């Protein structure tokens, strides 16, 4: 293979998103190849022994490393500004591998209450079985995080902006709290991606991704990633992957790698569409409230433009008439996809109270701010006028 193309931190974001990580083979291919191979061969018994002992760097087996997967890892690490990246089979296995790599029995996680549903399940049902407890605090309330710290707390975990209400936390200040107590800040950066927000630059220690969402961008593959420094991610989290095996397939890595090439363009287009749609929704009589970070009426609006570059591609809104009204809007759509997925070129609509947050009791939903009339839209890349027309049909009847 030829020397790595050196598009280091000096190059711009778009350049690294397109160029970083590809080691061209002697075939001279222009597009990154898919290394569909489970194992790698050695020139001699001595070389095999040296690779296994670690004296010689190089591929052994695709559960450990694979060139296509490594290209994706290096590209994402560069975009997030991290030293190391480990790709995983899914976003959930990225969170699992991080917890397995960094926690032990008796440790405690302090997490924001608004959290992806499966993450809550992983913490409350599975990690709890192994003696790792999780406590929850309201995402944006820094005093609550501070007050909930104790000697056993090892990880602070959050998603910002939150799903579905797009609440945000000041990551610089949260990192400061974490580090003052000797803890690590882990941020699930699924909603923003590094095109809009780089948590490591703001003081976070680890970034988690569900690559399934915006990194792919067209709803094709399930995957995930963990980004951070060489010790925590390159050794501890990588060690879990290598041993336990929730690795990313080379084909999926290739899809995500190509997805990264257009990430910035797409995130800015999703954001432009969401901003337009949020403004339009706020003028509709049947809409009671719009939740979008890019709007001046959002409680943490000041973080947009500083911590995160735009308001992002996801918004939520309360409609008149509770669940009946919300379902009417959903069922009147003809183009928008009724699905809980997000981060796709296709716009999607979800009724959180009866789907993603359906397992919560009515009281828990009230506390979480998930009203019966709440709808979440992950704005895709279609013409905004068509998205508006599709929503207008249901809204006009309320
Ligand atoms: C989807 C999602 C996950 C889980 O990712 P999978 O790839 O589905 O395992 C984690 N966090 C957030 C915020 C998500 O949206």
mmCIF file of C-alpha atoms and ligand atoms in Angstrom:
data_model
loop_
_atom_site.group_PDB
_atom_site.id
_atom_site.type_symbol
_atom_site.label_atom_id
_atom_site.label_comp_id
_atom_site.label_asym_id
_atom_site.label_seq_id
_atom_site.Cartn_x
_atom_site.Cartn_y
_atom_site.Cartn_z
ATOM 1 C CA UNK A 1 0.000 0.000 0.000
ATOM 2 C CA UNK A 2 1.146 3.570 -0.627
ATOM 3 C CA UNK A 3 1.783 6.008 2.216
ATOM 4 C CA UNK A 4 -1.323 7.358 3.916
ATOM 5 C CA UNK A 5 -2.666 10.505 2.350
ATOM 6 C CA UNK A 6 -1.852 13.075 4.962
ATOM 7 C CA UNK A 7 -4.905 15.240 5.438
ATOM 8 C CA UNK A 8 -4.286 16.090 9.046
ATOM 9 C CA UNK A 9 -5.872 18.549 11.441
ATOM 10 C CA UNK A 10 -4.553 21.450 9.347
ATOM 11 C CA UNK A 11 -6.987 20.649 6.533
ATOM 12 C CA UNK A 12 -10.559 21.878 6.665
ATOM 13 C CA UNK A 13 -13.480 19.794 7.899
ATOM 14 C CA UNK A 14 -14.882 19.036 4.432
ATOM 15 C CA UNK A 15 -11.471 18.020 3.123
ATOM 16 C CA UNK A 16 -10.870 15.587 5.967
ATOM 17 C CA UNK A 17 -14.428 14.224 5.624
ATOM 18 C CA UNK A 18 -13.615 13.328 2.017
ATOM 19 C CA UNK A 19 -9.921 12.377 2.137
ATOM 20 C CA UNK A 20 -8.788 11.157 5.563
ATOM 21 C CA UNK A 21 -8.228 7.467 6.218
ATOM 22 C CA UNK A 22 -7.835 5.895 2.782
ATOM 23 C CA UNK A 23 -4.595 3.997 2.171
ATOM 24 C CA UNK A 24 -4.536 3.470 -1.612
ATOM 25 C CA UNK A 25 -3.603 -0.081 -2.649
ATOM 26 C CA UNK A 26 -1.275 -0.904 -5.592
ATOM 27 C CA UNK A 27 -4.423 -1.210 -7.755
ATOM 28 C CA UNK A 28 -4.669 2.586 -7.730
ATOM 29 C CA UNK A 29 -8.384 2.648 -6.861
ATOM 30 C CA UNK A 30 -9.905 6.115 -6.481
ATOM 31 C CA UNK A 31 -12.846 5.170 -4.253
ATOM 32 C CA UNK A 32 -12.145 3.377 -0.983
ATOM 33 C CA UNK A 33 -12.212 -0.443 -1.360
ATOM 34 C CA UNK A 34 -14.283 -2.820 0.761
ATOM 35 C CA UNK A 35 -11.989 -5.384 2.373
ATOM 36 C CA UNK A 36 -14.439 -8.289 2.587
ATOM 37 C CA UNK A 37 -12.120 -10.649 4.424
ATOM 38 C CA UNK A 38 -12.402 -12.177 7.864
ATOM 39 C CA UNK A 39 -8.675 -12.837 8.322
ATOM 40 C CA UNK A 40 -5.290 -11.750 6.982
ATOM 41 C CA UNK A 41 -2.314 -13.878 5.909
ATOM 42 C CA UNK A 42 1.285 -13.691 7.066
ATOM 43 C CA UNK A 43 4.486 -14.200 5.069
ATOM 44 C CA UNK A 44 5.937 -16.650 7.558
ATOM 45 C CA UNK A 45 5.446 -18.345 10.906
ATOM 46 C CA UNK A 46 7.730 -15.740 12.444
ATOM 47 C CA UNK A 47 5.627 -12.900 11.085
ATOM 48 C CA UNK A 48 2.453 -14.540 12.410
ATOM 49 C CA UNK A 49 4.044 -14.815 15.835
ATOM 50 C CA UNK A 50 5.217 -11.181 15.747
ATOM 51 C CA UNK A 51 1.748 -9.910 14.778
ATOM 52 C CA UNK A 52 0.077 -11.906 17.537
ATOM 53 C CA UNK A 53 2.589 -10.789 20.158
ATOM 54 C CA UNK A 54 2.170 -7.162 19.106
ATOM 55 C CA UNK A 55 5.841 -6.749 18.163
ATOM 56 C CA UNK A 56 4.697 -6.145 14.593
ATOM 57 C CA UNK A 57 1.720 -3.885 13.800
ATOM 58 C CA UNK A 58 -0.751 -5.175 11.241
ATOM 59 C CA UNK A 59 -4.047 -6.896 10.595
ATOM 60 C CA UNK A 60 -4.759 -10.334 12.060
ATOM 61 C CA UNK A 61 -8.506 -10.850 12.054
ATOM 62 C CA UNK A 62 -11.447 -8.567 11.228
ATOM 63 C CA UNK A 63 -12.886 -8.776 14.747
ATOM 64 C CA UNK A 64 -9.750 -6.818 15.757
ATOM 65 C CA UNK A 65 -9.031 -4.584 12.772
ATOM 66 C CA UNK A 66 -10.045 -4.307 9.121
ATOM 67 C CA UNK A 67 -8.737 -1.702 6.628
ATOM 68 C CA UNK A 68 -12.181 -0.449 5.547
ATOM 69 C CA UNK A 69 -13.337 -0.183 9.147
ATOM 70 C CA UNK A 70 -10.083 1.560 10.061
ATOM 71 C CA UNK A 71 -10.578 4.101 7.265
ATOM 72 C CA UNK A 72 -13.988 4.985 8.739
ATOM 73 C CA UNK A 73 -12.518 5.143 12.260
ATOM 74 C CA UNK A 74 -9.670 7.453 11.247
ATOM 75 C CA UNK A 75 -11.972 9.728 9.286
ATOM 76 C CA UNK A 76 -14.494 10.052 12.127
ATOM 77 C CA UNK A 77 -11.708 10.519 14.717
ATOM 78 C CA UNK A 78 -10.347 13.374 12.630
ATOM 79 C CA UNK A 79 -13.766 15.028 12.302
ATOM 80 C CA UNK A 80 -14.462 14.795 16.045
ATOM 81 C CA UNK A 81 -10.922 15.910 16.922
ATOM 82 C CA UNK A 82 -10.141 12.669 18.810
ATOM 83 C CA UNK A 83 -6.948 10.595 18.901
ATOM 84 C CA UNK A 84 -8.725 7.265 18.562
ATOM 85 C CA UNK A 85 -12.012 5.857 17.270
ATOM 86 C CA UNK A 86 -13.489 2.390 17.597
ATOM 87 C CA UNK A 87 -16.314 1.419 15.223
ATOM 88 C CA UNK A 88 -19.053 -0.846 16.572
ATOM 89 C CA UNK A 89 -21.936 -2.945 15.265
ATOM 90 C CA UNK A 90 -24.540 -0.395 16.436
ATOM 91 C CA UNK A 91 -24.922 2.769 18.473
ATOM 92 C CA UNK A 92 -26.062 0.667 21.432
ATOM 93 C CA UNK A 93 -22.973 -1.535 21.286
ATOM 94 C CA UNK A 94 -20.863 1.665 21.273
ATOM 95 C CA UNK A 95 -22.471 2.623 24.596
ATOM 96 C CA UNK A 96 -22.167 -0.930 25.960
ATOM 97 C CA UNK A 97 -18.490 -1.216 24.976
ATOM 98 C CA UNK A 98 -17.741 2.162 26.559
ATOM 99 C CA UNK A 99 -19.383 1.145 29.835
ATOM 100 C CA UNK A 100 -17.685 -2.265 29.837
ATOM 101 C CA UNK A 101 -14.317 -0.696 29.092
ATOM 102 C CA UNK A 102 -14.471 2.073 31.672
ATOM 103 C CA UNK A 103 -16.688 0.879 34.551
ATOM 104 C CA UNK A 104 -16.654 -1.816 37.204
ATOM 105 C CA UNK A 105 -19.063 -3.095 39.854
ATOM 106 C CA UNK A 106 -19.829 -0.361 42.378
ATOM 107 C CA UNK A 107 -19.329 2.500 39.931
ATOM 108 C CA UNK A 108 -22.173 4.891 39.212
ATOM 109 C CA UNK A 109 -23.346 6.666 36.057
ATOM 110 C CA UNK A 110 -24.971 10.069 36.322
ATOM 111 C CA UNK A 111 -27.118 10.658 33.264
ATOM 112 C CA UNK A 112 -29.558 13.161 31.824
ATOM 113 C CA UNK A 113 -33.180 11.983 32.226
ATOM 114 C CA UNK A 114 -33.991 12.618 28.584
ATOM 115 C CA UNK A 115 -32.213 9.730 26.944
ATOM 116 C CA UNK A 116 -32.617 7.354 23.999
ATOM 117 C CA UNK A 117 -34.992 4.616 25.236
ATOM 118 C CA UNK A 118 -32.633 1.661 24.723
ATOM 119 C CA UNK A 119 -29.864 3.518 26.569
ATOM 120 C CA UNK A 120 -32.148 3.849 29.590
ATOM 121 C CA UNK A 121 -32.911 0.117 29.366
ATOM 122 C CA UNK A 122 -29.221 -0.752 29.085
ATOM 123 C CA UNK A 123 -28.425 1.299 32.194
ATOM 124 C CA UNK A 124 -31.440 0.344 34.333
ATOM 125 C CA UNK A 125 -31.911 -3.306 33.445
ATOM 126 C CA UNK A 126 -28.594 -4.714 32.263
ATOM 127 C CA UNK A 127 -25.760 -2.673 33.796
ATOM 128 C CA UNK A 128 -27.652 -2.616 37.105
ATOM 129 C CA UNK A 129 -27.398 -6.433 37.204
ATOM 130 C CA UNK A 130 -23.632 -6.080 37.315
ATOM 131 C CA UNK A 131 -23.739 -3.576 40.167
ATOM 132 C CA UNK A 132 -23.457 -0.400 38.104
ATOM 133 C CA UNK A 133 -26.159 2.047 39.201
ATOM 134 C CA UNK A 134 -27.449 4.996 37.188
ATOM 135 C CA UNK A 135 -29.039 8.171 38.557
ATOM 136 C CA UNK A 136 -30.811 10.779 36.461
ATOM 137 C CA UNK A 137 -30.869 14.580 36.462
ATOM 138 C CA UNK A 138 -32.599 17.155 34.228
ATOM 139 C CA UNK A 139 -30.296 17.733 31.237
ATOM 140 C CA UNK A 140 -29.925 21.513 31.256
ATOM 141 C CA UNK A 141 -29.801 22.022 35.069
ATOM 142 C CA UNK A 142 -26.101 22.223 35.906
ATOM 143 C CA UNK A 143 -26.809 22.683 39.633
ATOM 144 C CA UNK A 144 -28.669 19.363 39.641
ATOM 145 C CA UNK A 145 -25.679 17.568 38.066
ATOM 146 C CA UNK A 146 -23.363 19.121 40.645
ATOM 147 C CA UNK A 147 -25.663 18.232 43.560
ATOM 148 C CA UNK A 148 -25.993 14.599 42.428
ATOM 149 C CA UNK A 149 -22.259 13.887 42.257
ATOM 150 C CA UNK A 150 -20.828 11.406 44.755
ATOM 151 C CA UNK A 151 -17.599 9.482 45.314
ATOM 152 C CA UNK A 152 -18.774 6.468 43.270
ATOM 153 C CA UNK A 153 -19.770 8.506 40.210
ATOM 154 C CA UNK A 154 -17.414 7.725 37.368
ATOM 155 C CA UNK A 155 -19.229 8.759 34.190
ATOM 156 C CA UNK A 156 -21.511 11.686 33.325
ATOM 157 C CA UNK A 157 -23.602 10.739 30.299
ATOM 158 C CA UNK A 158 -25.783 12.977 28.139
ATOM 159 C CA UNK A 159 -27.332 13.618 24.744
ATOM 160 C CA UNK A 160 -27.555 17.223 23.609
ATOM 161 C CA UNK A 161 -29.888 18.296 22.071
ATOM 162 C CA UNK A 162 -32.287 15.846 23.674
ATOM 163 C CA UNK A 163 -34.907 13.723 21.977
ATOM 164 C CA UNK A 164 -37.647 14.820 21.301
ATOM 165 C CA UNK A 165 -37.773 18.225 23.048
ATOM 166 C CA UNK A 166 -34.351 19.467 21.802
ATOM 167 C CA UNK A 167 -33.264 20.595 25.281
ATOM 168 C CA UNK A 168 -29.532 21.428 25.476
ATOM 169 C CA UNK A 169 -26.836 21.470 28.139
ATOM 170 C CA UNK A 170 -23.774 23.716 28.260
ATOM 171 C CA UNK A 171 -21.082 21.106 27.555
ATOM 172 C CA UNK A 172 -18.138 23.285 28.642
ATOM 173 C CA UNK A 173 -19.651 23.746 32.086
ATOM 174 C CA UNK A 174 -20.733 20.119 32.375
ATOM 175 C CA UNK A 175 -17.184 18.976 31.486
ATOM 176 C CA UNK A 176 -15.844 21.301 34.169
ATOM 177 C CA UNK A 177 -18.157 19.710 36.771
ATOM 178 C CA UNK A 178 -17.167 16.200 35.655
ATOM 179 C CA UNK A 179 -13.447 16.875 35.834
ATOM 180 C CA UNK A 180 -13.580 18.685 39.180
ATOM 181 C CA UNK A 181 -15.023 15.428 40.603
ATOM 182 C CA UNK A 182 -12.570 13.170 38.769
ATOM 183 C CA UNK A 183 -15.239 11.864 36.360
ATOM 184 C CA UNK A 184 -15.429 11.414 32.602
ATOM 185 C CA UNK A 185 -17.972 13.223 30.420
ATOM 186 C CA UNK A 186 -19.475 10.973 27.731
ATOM 187 C CA UNK A 187 -21.627 12.682 25.070
ATOM 188 C CA UNK A 188 -23.910 10.914 22.603
ATOM 189 C CA UNK A 189 -23.433 13.233 19.593
ATOM 190 C CA UNK A 190 -25.973 11.507 17.360
ATOM 191 C CA UNK A 191 -28.251 14.523 16.791
ATOM 192 C CA UNK A 192 -25.556 17.051 15.856
ATOM 193 C CA UNK A 193 -22.670 14.994 14.436
ATOM 194 C CA UNK A 194 -19.211 16.646 14.326
ATOM 195 C CA UNK A 195 -20.430 18.820 11.433
ATOM 196 C CA UNK A 196 -22.425 20.854 13.961
ATOM 197 C CA UNK A 197 -20.924 20.094 17.387
ATOM 198 C CA UNK A 198 -17.553 18.746 18.557
ATOM 199 C CA UNK A 199 -17.920 17.765 22.212
ATOM 200 C CA UNK A 200 -14.213 16.865 22.640
ATOM 201 C CA UNK A 201 -13.273 20.464 21.792
ATOM 202 C CA UNK A 202 -15.689 21.601 24.501
ATOM 203 C CA UNK A 203 -14.079 19.395 27.169
ATOM 204 C CA UNK A 204 -15.903 16.054 26.840
ATOM 205 C CA UNK A 205 -13.758 12.904 27.171
ATOM 206 C CA UNK A 206 -15.694 10.521 24.939
ATOM 207 C CA UNK A 207 -18.111 10.906 22.043
ATOM 208 C CA UNK A 208 -20.606 8.185 21.152
ATOM 209 C CA UNK A 209 -22.305 7.799 17.785
ATOM 210 C CA UNK A 210 -25.153 5.878 16.354
ATOM 211 C CA UNK A 211 -23.751 5.869 12.797
ATOM 212 C CA UNK A 212 -27.171 4.510 11.784
ATOM 213 C CA UNK A 213 -28.516 8.061 11.816
ATOM 214 C CA UNK A 214 -26.894 11.111 10.169
ATOM 215 C CA UNK A 215 -23.452 9.541 9.547
ATOM 216 C CA UNK A 216 -25.100 7.154 7.102
ATOM 217 C CA UNK A 217 -27.707 9.745 6.235
ATOM 218 C CA UNK A 218 -29.811 7.529 3.979
ATOM 219 C CA UNK A 219 -31.129 4.902 6.378
ATOM 220 C CA UNK A 220 -29.198 1.919 5.007
ATOM 221 C CA UNK A 221 -27.008 0.396 7.755
ATOM 222 C CA UNK A 222 -26.837 -0.014 11.524
ATOM 223 C CA UNK A 223 -23.541 0.940 13.170
ATOM 224 C CA UNK A 224 -21.879 2.975 15.879
ATOM 225 C CA UNK A 225 -18.617 4.464 17.069
ATOM 226 C CA UNK A 226 -16.719 5.649 20.146
ATOM 227 C CA UNK A 227 -14.208 8.519 19.855
ATOM 228 C CA UNK A 228 -11.719 9.762 22.448
ATOM 229 C CA UNK A 229 -8.086 9.501 23.482
ATOM 230 C CA UNK A 230 -5.634 6.664 22.874
ATOM 231 C CA UNK A 231 -5.799 5.313 26.416
ATOM 232 C CA UNK A 232 -9.559 5.305 27.079
ATOM 233 C CA UNK A 233 -10.784 4.481 23.583
ATOM 234 C CA UNK A 234 -7.723 3.132 21.724
ATOM 235 C CA UNK A 235 -6.923 0.675 24.542
ATOM 236 C CA UNK A 236 -9.842 0.202 26.983
ATOM 237 C CA UNK A 237 -12.830 0.359 24.621
ATOM 238 C CA UNK A 238 -10.899 -1.291 21.775
ATOM 239 C CA UNK A 239 -9.994 -4.123 24.155
ATOM 240 C CA UNK A 240 -13.699 -4.842 24.770
ATOM 241 C CA UNK A 241 -14.433 -4.845 21.030
ATOM 242 C CA UNK A 242 -11.497 -7.104 20.235
ATOM 243 C CA UNK A 243 -12.528 -9.586 22.924
ATOM 244 C CA UNK A 244 -16.324 -9.398 23.038
ATOM 245 C CA UNK A 245 -16.801 -8.789 19.327
ATOM 246 C CA UNK A 246 -19.565 -6.240 18.567
ATOM 247 C CA UNK A 247 -17.492 -5.004 15.623
ATOM 248 C CA UNK A 248 -18.645 -3.131 12.523
ATOM 249 C CA UNK A 249 -18.750 -5.039 9.236
ATOM 250 C CA UNK A 250 -16.489 -3.783 6.405
ATOM 251 C CA UNK A 251 -19.498 -3.211 4.146
ATOM 252 C CA UNK A 252 -21.258 -1.059 6.732
ATOM 253 C CA UNK A 253 -18.006 0.819 7.398
ATOM 254 C CA UNK A 254 -17.785 1.600 3.684
ATOM 255 C CA UNK A 255 -21.353 2.973 3.609
ATOM 256 C CA UNK A 256 -20.614 5.212 6.618
ATOM 257 C CA UNK A 257 -17.260 6.259 5.172
ATOM 258 C CA UNK A 258 -18.987 7.453 2.013
ATOM 259 C CA UNK A 259 -21.697 9.062 4.162
ATOM 260 C CA UNK A 260 -19.078 11.171 5.932
ATOM 261 C CA UNK A 261 -18.050 12.702 2.599
ATOM 262 C CA UNK A 262 -21.353 14.579 2.367
ATOM 263 C CA UNK A 263 -21.985 14.979 6.109
ATOM 264 C CA UNK A 264 -21.401 18.714 6.387
ATOM 265 C CA UNK A 265 -23.472 19.558 3.300
ATOM 266 C CA UNK A 266 -26.310 17.368 4.510
ATOM 267 C CA UNK A 267 -26.287 18.654 8.109
ATOM 268 C CA UNK A 268 -26.460 22.252 6.914
ATOM 269 C CA UNK A 269 -29.309 21.367 4.523
ATOM 270 C CA UNK A 270 -31.212 19.443 7.261
ATOM 271 C CA UNK A 271 -30.736 22.469 9.526
ATOM 272 C CA UNK A 272 -31.937 24.969 6.917
ATOM 273 C CA UNK A 273 -35.037 22.866 6.294
ATOM 274 C CA UNK A 274 -35.756 22.440 9.997
ATOM 275 C CA UNK A 275 -35.356 26.174 10.675
ATOM 276 C CA UNK A 276 -37.808 27.035 7.879
ATOM 277 C CA UNK A 277 -40.271 24.395 8.999
ATOM 278 C CA UNK A 278 -40.048 25.532 12.650
ATOM 279 C CA UNK A 279 -40.833 29.127 11.666
ATOM 280 C CA UNK A 280 -43.735 28.033 9.510
ATOM 281 C CA UNK A 281 -45.143 25.744 12.240
ATOM 282 C CA UNK A 282 -45.025 28.616 14.743
ATOM 283 C CA UNK A 283 -47.478 30.557 12.529
ATOM 284 C CA UNK A 284 -50.033 27.700 12.371
ATOM 285 C CA UNK A 285 -53.161 28.129 14.502
ATOM 286 C CA UNK A 286 -53.276 24.414 15.408
ATOM 287 C CA UNK A 287 -49.684 24.435 16.735
ATOM 288 C CA UNK A 288 -49.420 25.392 20.402
ATOM 289 C CA UNK A 289 -45.639 25.344 20.812
ATOM 290 C CA UNK A 290 -42.540 24.662 18.706
ATOM 291 C CA UNK A 291 -39.315 23.173 20.136
ATOM 292 C CA UNK A 292 -36.332 24.030 17.955
ATOM 293 C CA UNK A 293 -32.899 25.183 19.196
ATOM 294 C CA UNK A 294 -32.517 27.591 16.276
ATOM 295 C CA UNK A 295 -35.489 29.705 17.380
ATOM 296 C CA UNK A 296 -35.036 32.666 19.719
ATOM 297 C CA UNK A 297 -37.853 31.344 21.966
ATOM 298 C CA UNK A 298 -35.870 28.159 22.794
ATOM 299 C CA UNK A 299 -34.678 28.222 26.454
ATOM 300 C CA UNK A 300 -31.043 27.357 25.562
ATOM 301 C CA UNK A 301 -30.984 29.258 22.259
ATOM 302 C CA UNK A 302 -27.782 31.069 23.327
ATOM 303 C CA UNK A 303 -25.845 27.796 22.839
ATOM 304 C CA UNK A 304 -26.619 27.808 19.113
ATOM 305 C CA UNK A 305 -23.867 29.460 17.103
ATOM 306 C CA UNK A 306 -21.355 28.757 19.868
ATOM 307 C CA UNK A 307 -21.582 25.193 21.174
ATOM 308 C CA UNK A 308 -23.528 23.889 18.198
ATOM 309 C CA UNK A 309 -23.250 25.502 14.787
ATOM 310 C CA UNK A 310 -26.960 25.459 13.811
ATOM 311 C CA UNK A 311 -30.261 24.388 15.339
ATOM 312 C CA UNK A 312 -29.901 20.929 13.775
ATOM 313 C CA UNK A 313 -32.337 18.863 11.727
ATOM 314 C CA UNK A 314 -34.829 17.765 14.381
ATOM 315 C CA UNK A 315 -37.764 19.636 15.850
ATOM 316 C CA UNK A 316 -40.869 18.926 17.885
ATOM 317 C CA UNK A 317 -44.211 20.664 18.300
ATOM 318 C CA UNK A 318 -47.396 20.454 20.368
ATOM 319 C CA UNK A 319 -50.653 20.410 18.445
ATOM 320 C CA UNK A 320 -54.195 21.143 19.607
ATOM 321 C CA UNK A 321 -56.394 18.230 20.549
ATOM 322 C CA UNK A 322 -53.916 15.981 22.384
ATOM 323 C CA UNK A 323 -53.373 12.478 21.037
ATOM 324 C CA UNK A 324 -56.383 12.670 18.689
ATOM 325 C CA UNK A 325 -55.007 15.825 17.098
ATOM 326 C CA UNK A 326 -51.480 14.473 16.853
ATOM 327 C CA UNK A 327 -52.573 11.185 15.287
ATOM 328 C CA UNK A 328 -54.739 13.109 12.814
ATOM 329 C CA UNK A 329 -51.663 15.058 11.646
ATOM 330 C CA UNK A 330 -49.615 11.844 11.352
ATOM 331 C CA UNK A 331 -52.344 9.962 9.492
ATOM 332 C CA UNK A 332 -52.982 12.833 7.072
ATOM 333 C CA UNK A 333 -49.408 12.697 5.746
ATOM 334 C CA UNK A 334 -48.853 11.158 2.307
ATOM 335 C CA UNK A 335 -45.114 11.699 1.853
ATOM 336 C CA UNK A 336 -43.490 11.964 5.295
ATOM 337 C CA UNK A 337 -42.533 8.522 6.633
ATOM 338 C CA UNK A 338 -44.237 7.345 9.831
ATOM 339 C CA UNK A 339 -41.205 5.822 11.536
ATOM 340 C CA UNK A 340 -39.131 6.429 14.641
ATOM 341 C CA UNK A 341 -35.865 6.562 12.697
ATOM 342 C CA UNK A 342 -34.104 9.861 12.096
ATOM 343 C CA UNK A 343 -31.122 11.251 10.257
ATOM 344 C CA UNK A 344 -32.375 10.166 6.839
ATOM 345 C CA UNK A 345 -32.773 12.047 3.552
ATOM 346 C CA UNK A 346 -36.465 11.185 3.984
ATOM 347 C CA UNK A 347 -38.423 13.251 6.522
ATOM 348 C CA UNK A 348 -39.883 11.171 9.358
ATOM 349 C CA UNK A 349 -42.657 11.831 11.879
ATOM 350 C CA UNK A 350 -43.152 10.241 15.302
ATOM 351 C CA UNK A 351 -45.753 10.520 18.060
ATOM 352 C CA UNK A 352 -43.463 10.090 21.108
ATOM 353 C CA UNK A 353 -46.199 9.525 23.738
ATOM 354 C CA UNK A 354 -47.383 6.311 22.032
ATOM 355 C CA UNK A 355 -44.087 5.084 20.543
ATOM 356 C CA UNK A 356 -40.594 6.027 21.762
ATOM 357 C CA UNK A 357 -41.890 7.162 25.153
ATOM 358 C CA UNK A 358 -44.880 4.801 25.346
ATOM 359 C CA UNK A 359 -43.332 2.726 28.143
ATOM 360 C CA UNK A 360 -43.317 5.698 30.521
ATOM 361 C CA UNK A 361 -46.298 6.120 32.854
ATOM 362 C CA UNK A 362 -48.556 9.149 32.147
ATOM 363 C CA UNK A 363 -47.021 10.910 35.190
ATOM 364 C CA UNK A 364 -43.464 10.208 33.974
ATOM 365 C CA UNK A 365 -44.406 11.595 30.569
ATOM 366 C CA UNK A 366 -45.734 14.796 32.139
ATOM 367 C CA UNK A 367 -42.465 15.194 34.099
ATOM 368 C CA UNK A 368 -40.480 14.594 30.907
ATOM 369 C CA UNK A 369 -42.571 17.193 29.046
ATOM 370 C CA UNK A 370 -43.912 14.642 26.546
ATOM 371 C CA UNK A 371 -47.466 15.908 26.009
ATOM 372 C CA UNK A 372 -50.121 13.790 24.280
ATOM 373 C CA UNK A 373 -50.203 16.307 21.422
ATOM 374 C CA UNK A 374 -46.428 16.312 20.876
ATOM 375 C CA UNK A 375 -45.001 15.336 17.474
ATOM 376 C CA UNK A 376 -41.356 14.995 16.470
ATOM 377 C CA UNK A 377 -40.177 15.594 12.925
ATOM 378 C CA UNK A 378 -36.690 14.686 11.710
ATOM 379 C CA UNK A 379 -36.470 16.953 8.712
ATOM 380 C CA UNK A 380 -35.078 15.250 5.612
ATOM 381 C CA UNK A 381 -33.721 16.716 2.400
ATOM 382 C CA UNK A 382 -36.936 17.015 0.365
ATOM 383 C CA UNK A 383 -38.259 20.447 -0.638
ATOM 384 C CA UNK A 384 -39.475 22.177 2.512
ATOM 385 C CA UNK A 385 -42.622 23.351 0.699
ATOM 386 C CA UNK A 386 -43.626 19.697 0.198
ATOM 387 C CA UNK A 387 -42.994 18.858 3.868
ATOM 388 C CA UNK A 388 -45.131 21.841 4.879
ATOM 389 C CA UNK A 389 -47.940 20.849 2.519
ATOM 390 C CA UNK A 390 -47.900 17.315 3.930
ATOM 391 C CA UNK A 391 -48.253 18.605 7.516
ATOM 392 C CA UNK A 392 -50.729 21.355 6.586
ATOM 393 C CA UNK A 393 -53.290 18.766 5.516
ATOM 394 C CA UNK A 394 -53.652 17.410 9.062
ATOM 395 C CA UNK A 395 -53.095 20.693 10.881
ATOM 396 C CA UNK A 396 -55.798 22.566 8.962
ATOM 397 C CA UNK A 397 -58.451 20.156 10.248
ATOM 398 C CA UNK A 398 -57.691 20.707 13.972
HETATM 399 C C1 LIG B 1 -30.500 5.527 17.578
HETATM 400 C C2 LIG B 1 -29.789 6.082 18.748
HETATM 401 C C3 LIG B 1 -28.943 5.283 19.528
HETATM 402 C C4 LIG B 1 -28.754 3.800 19.277
HETATM 403 O O1 LIG B 1 -28.162 3.563 18.063
HETATM 404 P P1 LIG B 1 -28.397 2.166 17.230
HETATM 405 O O2 LIG B 1 -27.498 2.366 16.067
HETATM 406 O O3 LIG B 1 -29.859 2.123 16.899
HETATM 407 O O4 LIG B 1 -27.984 1.070 18.119
HETATM 408 C C5 LIG B 1 -28.287 5.870 20.574
HETATM 409 N N1 LIG B 1 -28.458 7.182 20.859
HETATM 410 C C6 LIG B 1 -29.267 7.978 20.136
HETATM 411 C C7 LIG B 1 -29.409 9.414 20.510
HETATM 412 C C8 LIG B 1 -29.968 7.460 19.059
HETATM 413 O O5 LIG B 1 -30.799 8.257 18.353
#
